[in-house]
Coordinates of C-alpha atoms in Angstrom, one line a residue:
M1 CA -20.0 28.8 -33.8
A2 CA -21.0 32.0 -35.7
T3 CA -21.9 35.1 -33.7
L4 CA -22.7 37.6 -36.4
G5 CA -26.2 38.9 -36.5
V6 CA -27.2 37.5 -33.2
N7 CA -29.2 39.2 -30.4
E8 CA -28.0 39.7 -26.9
A9 CA -29.8 36.5 -25.5
E10 CA -28.3 34.4 -28.3
R11 CA -24.8 35.9 -27.6
E12 CA -25.1 35.0 -24.0
A13 CA -26.2 31.4 -24.9
I14 CA -23.1 31.1 -27.1
E15 CA -20.9 32.4 -24.3
R16 CA -22.4 29.9 -21.9
F17 CA -21.9 27.1 -24.4
Q18 CA -18.3 28.1 -24.8
R19 CA -17.8 28.3 -21.0
D20 CA -19.8 25.1 -20.0
V21 CA -19.0 22.8 -23.0
I22 CA -16.1 23.9 -25.2
E23 CA -13.6 25.0 -22.6
P24 CA -14.1 22.1 -20.2
S25 CA -13.9 19.7 -23.2
M26 CA -10.3 20.7 -23.8
T27 CA -9.3 18.3 -21.1
S28 CA -12.5 16.6 -20.0
L29 CA -15.1 14.4 -21.7
V30 CA -18.3 16.5 -21.6
I31 CA -21.7 14.8 -21.9
L32 CA -24.0 17.3 -23.5
D33 CA -27.7 16.7 -22.9
F34 CA -30.4 18.6 -25.0
W35 CA -33.6 18.6 -23.0
A36 CA -36.8 20.5 -22.2
E37 CA -39.1 20.8 -19.2
W38 CA -42.0 19.3 -21.0
C39 CA -40.1 16.2 -22.2
G40 CA -41.0 13.1 -20.3
P41 CA -38.1 10.9 -21.6
C42 CA -35.7 13.7 -20.7
K43 CA -36.9 13.6 -17.1
Q44 CA -36.4 9.8 -17.1
L45 CA -32.9 10.1 -18.5
A46 CA -31.8 13.0 -16.3
P47 CA -31.1 11.0 -13.1
V48 CA -29.2 8.4 -15.1
L49 CA -26.9 11.1 -16.6
D50 CA -26.5 12.8 -13.2
K51 CA -25.4 9.5 -11.6
I52 CA -22.9 8.7 -14.4
A53 CA -21.5 12.2 -14.2
A54 CA -21.0 11.7 -10.4
D55 CA -19.5 8.2 -10.8
Y56 CA -17.1 9.3 -13.5
A57 CA -16.2 12.8 -12.1
D58 CA -12.7 11.8 -11.0
R59 CA -12.1 10.3 -14.4
G60 CA -12.7 13.7 -16.1
V61 CA -16.3 13.4 -17.2
K62 CA -18.6 16.4 -16.9
L63 CA -22.3 16.9 -17.6
A64 CA -23.7 20.0 -19.4
K65 CA -27.4 20.6 -20.3
I66 CA -29.0 22.7 -23.0
D67 CA -32.6 23.6 -22.6
V68 CA -33.8 23.6 -26.2
E69 CA -36.6 26.1 -25.4
A70 CA -34.3 28.6 -23.8
D71 CA -31.3 28.1 -26.2
K72 CA -33.1 27.5 -29.5
M73 CA -30.1 28.8 -31.5
I74 CA -27.7 26.3 -29.9
A75 CA -30.2 23.4 -30.6
A76 CA -30.5 24.6 -34.2
Q77 CA -26.8 24.6 -34.7
F78 CA -26.7 20.9 -33.7
R79 CA -29.8 20.2 -35.8
V80 CA -31.6 18.7 -32.8
Q81 CA -34.9 17.4 -34.1
S82 CA -36.0 15.3 -31.1
I83 CA -35.1 15.1 -27.4
P84 CA -33.4 13.9 -25.4
T85 CA -30.4 14.2 -27.7
V86 CA -27.1 13.4 -26.0
Y87 CA -23.5 14.0 -27.4
A88 CA -20.1 13.4 -26.0
F89 CA -17.7 16.3 -26.5
F90 CA -13.9 16.3 -26.4
Q91 CA -11.5 19.1 -27.4
G92 CA -14.3 21.2 -28.8
Q93 CA -15.7 18.5 -31.0
P94 CA -18.6 15.9 -30.7
V95 CA -16.9 12.5 -30.5
A96 CA -20.0 10.3 -30.0
D97 CA -23.7 10.4 -30.3
L98 CA -25.1 8.9 -27.1
T99 CA -28.7 9.5 -27.8
N100 CA -29.6 5.8 -28.3
Y101 CA -28.0 4.8 -25.0
R102 CA -30.6 5.1 -22.3
T103 CA -29.6 2.8 -19.5
E104 CA -26.8 3.3 -17.0
A105 CA -25.1 0.1 -18.2
Q106 CA -25.2 1.1 -21.8
L107 CA -23.9 4.6 -21.2
K108 CA -21.1 3.4 -18.9
R109 CA -20.0 0.9 -21.5
V110 CA -19.6 3.5 -24.2
I111 CA -18.1 6.0 -21.9
D112 CA -15.5 3.4 -20.8
Q113 CA -14.7 2.9 -24.4
L114 CA -14.3 6.6 -25.0
L115 CA -12.1 7.1 -21.9
G116 CA -9.9 4.2 -23.2
Q117 CA -9.4 5.9 -26.5
L118 CA -9.1 9.6 -25.6
P119 CA -6.5 11.4 -23.6
V120 CA -9.0 12.7 -21.1
K121 CA -7.5 14.2 -17.9
G122 CA -9.2 13.7 -14.6
E123 CA -8.1 13.2 -11.0
A124 CA -8.1 9.4 -11.5
Q125 CA -5.9 9.7 -14.5
D126 CA -3.6 12.2 -12.8
L127 CA -3.3 9.8 -9.8
A128 CA -2.7 6.8 -12.0
A129 CA 0.1 8.7 -13.8
E130 CA 1.7 9.6 -10.4
V131 CA 1.2 6.1 -8.9
E132 CA 2.4 4.0 -11.8
P133 CA 6.1 4.7 -11.5
L134 CA 5.9 4.2 -7.8
I135 CA 4.3 0.8 -8.2
A136 CA 7.1 -0.1 -10.7
M137 CA 9.6 0.9 -8.1
G138 CA 8.0 -1.2 -5.4
E139 CA 7.9 -4.2 -7.8
Q140 CA 11.6 -3.7 -8.6
V141 CA 12.5 -3.6 -4.9
L142 CA 10.4 -6.7 -4.2
G143 CA 11.9 -8.5 -7.2
D144 CA 15.4 -7.7 -5.9
G145 CA 14.5 -9.5 -2.7
D146 CA 14.1 -6.6 -0.3
A147 CA 10.5 -7.4 0.9
A148 CA 10.6 -5.2 4.0
R149 CA 11.5 -2.1 1.9
A150 CA 8.9 -3.1 -0.7
E151 CA 6.3 -3.4 2.0
S152 CA 7.1 0.1 3.2
I153 CA 6.9 1.5 -0.4
F154 CA 3.5 -0.2 -1.2
S155 CA 2.1 1.0 2.2
Q156 CA 3.0 4.6 1.3
I157 CA 1.5 4.2 -2.2
R158 CA -1.7 2.8 -0.6
D159 CA -2.1 6.0 1.4
M160 CA -2.3 7.8 -1.9
D161 CA -4.4 5.3 -3.8
P162 CA -6.2 3.0 -1.2
D163 CA -8.3 1.0 -3.6
N164 CA -5.8 0.3 -6.3
P165 CA -5.6 -3.5 -6.7
A166 CA -2.0 -3.4 -8.0
V167 CA -1.0 -1.5 -4.9
I168 CA -2.8 -3.9 -2.5
G169 CA -1.6 -6.9 -4.3
G170 CA 2.0 -5.6 -4.2
L171 CA 1.6 -4.9 -0.5
A172 CA 0.3 -8.4 0.2
R173 CA 3.1 -10.0 -1.8
S174 CA 5.6 -7.9 0.1
M175 CA 4.2 -9.0 3.4
I176 CA 4.4 -12.6 2.3
G177 CA 8.1 -12.1 1.3
A178 CA 8.7 -10.5 4.7
G179 CA 7.3 -13.5 6.5
K180 CA 4.0 -11.9 7.4
A181 CA 1.7 -14.4 5.7
D182 CA -1.1 -14.0 8.3
E183 CA -1.1 -10.2 7.8
A184 CA -1.2 -10.6 4.1
R185 CA -4.1 -13.1 4.3
A186 CA -6.0 -10.7 6.6
L187 CA -5.5 -7.9 4.1
L188 CA -6.7 -9.9 1.2
D189 CA -9.7 -11.3 3.1
S190 CA -10.8 -7.8 4.0
L191 CA -11.4 -7.0 0.4
G192 CA -14.9 -7.2 -1.2
G193 CA -16.8 -6.6 -4.4
E194 CA -15.0 -6.2 -7.7
L195 CA -11.7 -5.3 -6.0
A196 CA -11.5 -8.8 -4.6
K197 CA -11.8 -10.3 -8.1
A198 CA -9.0 -8.2 -9.6
P199 CA -6.1 -10.1 -11.3
A200 CA -3.5 -8.4 -9.0
I201 CA -5.4 -9.7 -6.0
A202 CA -5.7 -13.2 -7.5
R203 CA -1.9 -13.1 -8.0
A204 CA -1.4 -12.2 -4.4
R205 CA -3.7 -15.0 -3.2
A206 CA -1.7 -17.4 -5.4
A207 CA 1.5 -16.2 -3.9
L208 CA 0.0 -16.7 -0.4
E209 CA -0.9 -20.3 -1.3
V210 CA 2.6 -21.0 -2.7
A211 CA 4.1 -19.5 0.4
A212 CA 2.0 -21.8 2.6
A213 CA 3.7 -24.9 1.2
P214 CA 4.9 -26.8 4.2
A215 CA 8.7 -27.0 4.9
A216 CA 9.6 -30.6 5.6
D217 CA 12.3 -33.2 5.6
V218 CA 11.7 -35.2 2.5
S219 CA 14.6 -37.6 2.6
A220 CA 12.2 -40.5 2.9
E221 CA 10.3 -39.3 -0.1
E222 CA 13.5 -38.9 -2.1
A223 CA 14.4 -42.5 -1.2
R224 CA 11.0 -43.7 -2.4
L225 CA 11.3 -41.7 -5.6
A226 CA 14.8 -43.2 -6.3
A227 CA 13.2 -46.7 -6.0
N228 CA 10.2 -45.8 -8.0
P229 CA 10.2 -42.8 -10.4
D230 CA 6.4 -43.1 -10.8
D231 CA 5.8 -42.4 -7.1
H232 CA 4.0 -39.2 -7.8
E233 CA 3.0 -38.6 -4.3
A234 CA 6.6 -38.6 -3.2
R235 CA 7.6 -36.3 -6.0
F236 CA 4.8 -33.9 -5.2
A237 CA 5.9 -33.8 -1.6
I238 CA 9.4 -33.0 -2.7
A239 CA 8.1 -30.2 -5.0
Q240 CA 6.2 -28.8 -2.1
A241 CA 9.3 -28.8 0.1
K242 CA 11.4 -27.2 -2.7
M243 CA 8.7 -24.5 -3.0
A244 CA 8.8 -23.9 0.8
A245 CA 12.6 -23.5 0.6
G246 CA 12.2 -20.9 -2.2
D247 CA 13.7 -23.1 -4.9
R248 CA 11.1 -22.6 -7.5
D249 CA 13.2 -24.0 -10.3
A250 CA 13.5 -27.4 -8.6
A251 CA 9.8 -27.3 -7.6
A252 CA 8.8 -26.6 -11.2
D253 CA 11.0 -29.4 -12.5
E254 CA 9.4 -31.9 -10.1
L255 CA 5.8 -30.8 -11.0
L256 CA 6.5 -30.9 -14.7
E257 CA 7.9 -34.4 -14.3
I258 CA 4.7 -35.5 -12.7
I259 CA 2.7 -33.8 -15.6
A260 CA 4.9 -35.5 -18.2
R261 CA 4.4 -38.9 -16.6
D262 CA 0.7 -38.6 -15.6
R263 CA -1.0 -35.2 -16.2
D264 CA -4.2 -36.4 -14.6
W265 CA -2.6 -37.7 -11.4
N266 CA -4.7 -36.8 -8.3
D267 CA -7.2 -34.8 -10.4
G268 CA -4.4 -32.7 -12.0
A269 CA -2.9 -31.6 -8.7
A270 CA 0.6 -31.1 -10.2
R271 CA -0.7 -29.0 -13.0
A272 CA -2.9 -26.9 -10.6
R273 CA 0.1 -26.3 -8.3
F274 CA 2.3 -25.4 -11.2
L275 CA -0.2 -22.9 -12.6
Q276 CA -0.5 -21.4 -9.1
M277 CA 3.2 -20.9 -9.1
L278 CA 3.0 -19.1 -12.5
E279 CA 0.2 -16.9 -11.3
A280 CA 2.1 -15.9 -8.2
A281 CA 5.1 -15.0 -10.4
G282 CA 3.0 -12.7 -12.6
F283 CA 2.3 -12.9 -16.3
E284 CA 5.2 -10.6 -17.2
D285 CA 7.8 -12.4 -15.1
P286 CA 10.6 -13.9 -17.4
W287 CA 10.8 -17.0 -15.3
G288 CA 7.1 -17.5 -15.5
R289 CA 7.1 -17.1 -19.3
A290 CA 9.9 -19.7 -19.6
Q291 CA 7.9 -22.1 -17.5
R292 CA 4.8 -21.6 -19.5
R293 CA 6.7 -22.5 -22.6
R294 CA 7.9 -25.7 -20.9
L295 CA 4.3 -26.6 -19.9
S296 CA 3.0 -25.9 -23.4
A297 CA 5.7 -28.1 -24.9
L298 CA 4.5 -30.9 -22.6
L299 CA 0.8 -30.5 -23.3
F300 CA 0.7 -29.7 -27.0
T301 CA 3.6 -31.7 -28.5

């Protein structure tokens, strides 16, 4: 921004703009609001912008305001012809015109898009960068079969990031693996709002239901199945027992056999149970991906 031929007041305005907008925008997303005291729409928009700035503070969003009457030169530089005019700034440049977004929902939607596209740094992003490798370590330990150690790891991560669904889900699945299904259920039941709907929480709930499969002696069902391969009730009971014993390969085989023979049996119970197993395993799990391919081959060929 040019500074030649400006008076002292204008020079101070430029310095404020540099301090309040340009410098913070090097790492943060700055929402710049051009307003005036006499502007009714500006007063209506102000509390919306204040709330958004507060809600997104930990994600690196800051709010700056330019009074177009006090800082006419700054407003002129941006060719502000009507107010409120609102821009988003990052790394010293305007990256979006937010003027036409007036509701909280509209503004949050576009800010979420910007934060997904720009390397904005805030406390939430810093925490995510710190926590992500720790979550990966916890998942690796759990995958290796050391549920007690994984529970300890996820508990420590939760102290750092208490509302992270990936952490809570990992902790619950570790509890399940350590034989603490009741504690895992209590943890999951304590969640509310959007957190309770997160995919990582749904995965943990699926794992809890899979773990709840009853252990049983199914020798009678095996005899029934040997006599009648279409005894789906017996085969389903065997699948449940295999699941309870931790033999998910055998459980999957039995469930897929039911689906192959009668996919609608018992209102699709075998398919529902199979999908529950896949959800518990996680979308990226190699075993789960292989089983999905087997299911697809049955359903679509």
